[in-house]
Amino acid sequence: MVKALIVGSSIPEIKESLGAVSQAGEKVILAYGNAAEDEQLQQLGFKVYRLKSSHPDHIVAAVEKVYDEFKPDIVIGWITKNNRAALSYFAGKRGLPMPTDVTSLEIKEDSIIYTRGFLSERAIAKEKVPLPAIVLINQKVFKPFEQAGQAEIVDLTPAGETVKLVEVKKKVLSGINLEEAEIIVGVGRGFKKKEDLELAFKLAELLGAQVGASRPIAADYKWLPEDAWIGISGKRVSPKLYIAIGISGAPQHMAGVMNSKIIVAVNKDKTAPIFKQADYGVVADLYQFLPVLIKKLEERRK
Ligand code: FAD
């Protein structure tokens, strides 16, 4: 019977990872960071190792301890910065295979068969690795596993620190949570100046949406904070509706929005690559189109 260790720093991460390995027999959880402080942890219904730290060194030490005790066949978690850092270090140390960006998973007795996107998600690879293995999954792909019941909590003491934290500098963040957004208005270089983004924010307000951006807007021009940056090197989002305005559709951007249910593109160039991937396309100058759309939505609101 295949045994699974689920590693995560939030309850949604843990529930989805449990869903990904629902075929596994015995399962235990290592909850760190925010998850360790979350009261919902008590109701997860499994044995839970709780680590009140998100220091990658502490996570590595905790994974090692639980791994040696429980001897899982699969260690699994979401692709997050801390999971990536800690689990890749652990995988290297123990010589374990570590597929990442996994979007489907089939567990056999001695191996797993999984799929993952590559070439900026333009192709899908189906691969097999022997167990034991470490697996990092794409978020919001697997069905969360819901099971109510008292968890058996085991507290772990943070240990194994090799890197000392000297200073913590807060990133300038907007506080938006694109990963949870149901509608996202994405803004790109089609906007000529920062003040013009007001059009996108107005549209977003009318739709109950969040505003995200292509890399140049967040990283180069710094018109929006980094947590608005969508794409292969930014956030991967999965809203019900993604409205890309003045975005050309570079693979590095589209990799971040592939899991959107519906993609609508507004672009004045009818040959823009985004139209090949959008469900609906509007060939228009955003400076003409958005004021009309905003007016229509405002009228409907009255
Ligand atoms: P552009 O490509 O310049 O497109 C602007 C679009 O706006 C054009 O299609 C144009 O026709 C349209 N337009 C212009 N004026 C108007 C108007 N008035 N009305 C309507 N449409 C208009 N990019 C990301 O977004 N996220 C990433 O995570 C990311 N990671 C990267 C990683 C690497 C290693 C590399 C090399 C690149 C990465 N990029 C990323 C950059 C990516 O390749 C593109 O350069 C970027 O996505 C382009 O942004 P854009 O679509 O806003 O701008």
CSV table of C-alpha atoms in Angstrom, one decimal, residues 84-228:
chain,number,residue,atom,x,y,z
A,84,ARG,CA,10.5,24.2,-3.8
A,85,ALA,CA,13.4,25.3,-1.8
A,86,ALA,CA,13.1,22.7,1.0
A,87,LEU,CA,11.9,19.7,-1.0
A,88,SER,CA,14.5,20.1,-3.8
A,89,TYR,CA,17.2,20.2,-1.2
A,90,PHE,CA,15.8,17.1,0.5
A,91,ALA,CA,15.4,15.3,-2.9
A,92,GLY,CA,19.0,16.1,-3.8
A,93,LYS,CA,20.3,14.9,-0.4
A,94,ARG,CA,18.4,11.6,-0.6
A,95,GLY,CA,18.8,11.1,-4.4
A,96,LEU,CA,15.0,11.1,-4.9
A,97,PRO,CA,13.3,11.9,-8.2
A,98,MET,CA,11.3,15.1,-8.1
A,99,PRO,CA,8.7,15.9,-10.8
A,100,THR,CA,7.3,19.4,-10.6
A,101,ASP,CA,4.4,21.3,-12.2
A,102,VAL,CA,2.4,18.1,-12.1
A,103,THR,CA,-1.1,18.3,-13.4
A,104,SER,CA,-2.3,14.7,-13.1
A,105,LEU,CA,-1.1,11.8,-11.1
A,106,GLU,CA,-1.6,8.1,-11.3
A,107,ILE,CA,-0.2,6.0,-8.5
A,108,LYS,CA,1.1,2.5,-9.1
A,109,GLU,CA,2.6,0.1,-6.6
A,110,ASP,CA,6.2,1.0,-7.5
A,111,SER,CA,6.0,4.1,-9.6
A,112,ILE,CA,3.9,7.1,-10.5
A,113,ILE,CA,2.8,8.2,-14.0
A,114,TYR,CA,2.1,12.0,-14.2
A,115,THR,CA,1.6,14.8,-16.7
A,116,ARG,CA,3.2,18.2,-16.7
A,117,GLY,CA,3.3,21.1,-19.0
A,118,PHE,CA,6.5,22.2,-20.7
A,119,LEU,CA,7.7,24.7,-23.3
A,120,SER,CA,5.8,27.4,-21.3
A,121,GLU,CA,2.8,25.0,-21.1
A,122,ARG,CA,2.4,24.7,-24.9
A,123,ALA,CA,3.0,20.9,-24.7
A,124,ILE,CA,2.2,18.3,-22.2
A,125,ALA,CA,4.6,15.5,-21.2
A,126,LYS,CA,3.5,12.2,-19.7
A,127,GLU,CA,6.3,10.7,-17.7
A,128,LYS,CA,7.0,7.9,-15.1
A,129,VAL,CA,9.3,7.8,-12.1
A,130,PRO,CA,9.9,5.1,-9.6
A,131,LEU,CA,8.8,5.4,-6.0
A,132,PRO,CA,9.9,6.8,-3.6
A,133,ALA,CA,9.5,10.3,-5.2
A,134,ILE,CA,8.8,13.9,-4.3
A,135,VAL,CA,6.0,15.5,-6.3
A,136,LEU,CA,5.2,19.2,-6.6
A,137,ILE,CA,1.7,19.9,-8.1
A,138,ASN,CA,0.2,22.8,-9.8
A,139,GLN,CA,-2.3,24.5,-7.6
A,140,LYS,CA,-6.0,24.4,-8.3
A,141,VAL,CA,-5.8,21.4,-10.6
A,142,PHE,CA,-6.7,18.6,-8.2
A,143,LYS,CA,-10.0,18.2,-6.5
A,144,PRO,CA,-9.5,19.0,-2.7
A,145,PHE,CA,-10.0,16.1,-0.4
A,146,GLU,CA,-12.6,16.9,2.3
A,147,GLN,CA,-12.7,14.8,5.5
A,148,ALA,CA,-13.9,16.0,8.8
A,149,GLY,CA,-12.5,14.5,11.9
A,150,GLN,CA,-10.2,15.2,14.8
A,151,ALA,CA,-6.6,15.3,13.7
A,152,GLU,CA,-3.8,13.7,15.8
A,153,ILE,CA,-1.4,16.6,16.2
A,154,VAL,CA,2.3,16.1,16.8
A,155,ASP,CA,4.3,19.3,17.4
A,156,LEU,CA,7.8,19.5,15.9
A,157,THR,CA,10.5,21.8,17.3
A,158,PRO,CA,12.1,24.0,14.6
A,159,ALA,CA,15.7,22.7,14.1
A,160,GLY,CA,18.5,22.4,11.6
A,161,GLU,CA,19.1,26.1,11.0
A,162,THR,CA,22.2,26.7,8.8
A,163,VAL,CA,21.3,30.1,7.4
A,164,LYS,CA,20.8,32.9,9.9
A,165,LEU,CA,18.1,35.5,9.1
A,166,VAL,CA,19.8,38.9,9.3
A,167,GLU,CA,17.1,41.2,8.2
A,168,VAL,CA,13.5,41.1,6.8
A,169,LYS,CA,12.5,43.7,4.3
A,170,LYS,CA,8.8,43.9,3.3
A,171,LYS,CA,8.1,43.8,-0.4
A,172,VAL,CA,5.8,46.5,-1.6
A,173,LEU,CA,2.6,44.4,-2.2
A,174,SER,CA,-0.9,45.5,-3.1
A,175,GLY,CA,-2.6,42.9,-0.9
A,176,ILE,CA,-4.4,41.6,-3.9
A,177,ASN,CA,-4.9,37.8,-4.0
A,178,LEU,CA,-4.9,36.9,-7.7
A,179,GLU,CA,-4.8,33.1,-6.9
A,180,GLU,CA,-8.2,33.4,-5.3
A,181,ALA,CA,-9.8,35.8,-7.8
A,182,GLU,CA,-12.7,34.6,-9.9
A,183,ILE,CA,-12.3,37.4,-12.5
A,184,ILE,CA,-9.0,39.1,-13.4
A,185,VAL,CA,-8.5,42.1,-15.7
A,186,GLY,CA,-4.9,41.7,-17.0
A,187,VAL,CA,-3.1,44.8,-18.2
A,188,GLY,CA,-0.2,45.0,-20.6
A,189,ARG,CA,2.0,47.3,-22.6
A,190,GLY,CA,-1.0,48.4,-24.7
A,191,PHE,CA,-1.5,51.0,-21.8
A,192,LYS,CA,0.6,54.0,-22.6
A,193,LYS,CA,0.9,55.5,-19.1
A,194,LYS,CA,0.4,54.5,-15.5
A,195,GLU,CA,-2.6,56.9,-15.1
A,196,ASP,CA,-4.4,55.1,-18.0
A,197,LEU,CA,-4.6,51.9,-15.8
A,198,GLU,CA,-7.5,53.7,-14.1
A,199,LEU,CA,-9.6,52.4,-17.0
A,200,ALA,CA,-8.7,48.8,-16.0
A,201,PHE,CA,-9.4,49.5,-12.3
A,202,LYS,CA,-12.8,51.0,-13.2
A,203,LEU,CA,-13.6,48.0,-15.3
A,204,ALA,CA,-12.4,45.7,-12.5
A,205,GLU,CA,-14.6,47.5,-9.9
A,206,LEU,CA,-17.7,47.1,-12.1
A,207,LEU,CA,-17.0,43.4,-12.6
A,208,GLY,CA,-15.9,42.6,-9.0
A,209,ALA,CA,-12.5,41.6,-10.5
A,210,GLN,CA,-8.8,42.0,-9.4
A,211,VAL,CA,-6.2,43.6,-11.6
A,212,GLY,CA,-3.2,41.6,-12.8
A,213,ALA,CA,-0.4,42.5,-15.2
A,214,SER,CA,2.1,41.3,-17.7
A,215,ARG,CA,5.7,41.4,-16.6
A,216,PRO,CA,6.7,44.8,-18.2
A,217,ILE,CA,3.9,46.6,-16.3
A,218,ALA,CA,5.0,45.2,-12.9
A,219,ALA,CA,8.7,44.5,-13.3
A,220,ASP,CA,10.0,47.1,-15.7
A,221,TYR,CA,7.7,50.1,-15.4
A,222,LYS,CA,6.7,49.2,-11.8
A,223,TRP,CA,3.3,50.7,-12.4
A,224,LEU,CA,1.8,47.9,-10.3
A,225,PRO,CA,3.3,45.9,-7.4
A,226,GLU,CA,5.0,42.6,-8.0
A,227,ASP,CA,2.1,40.5,-6.7
A,228,ALA,CA,0.1,41.7,-9.8
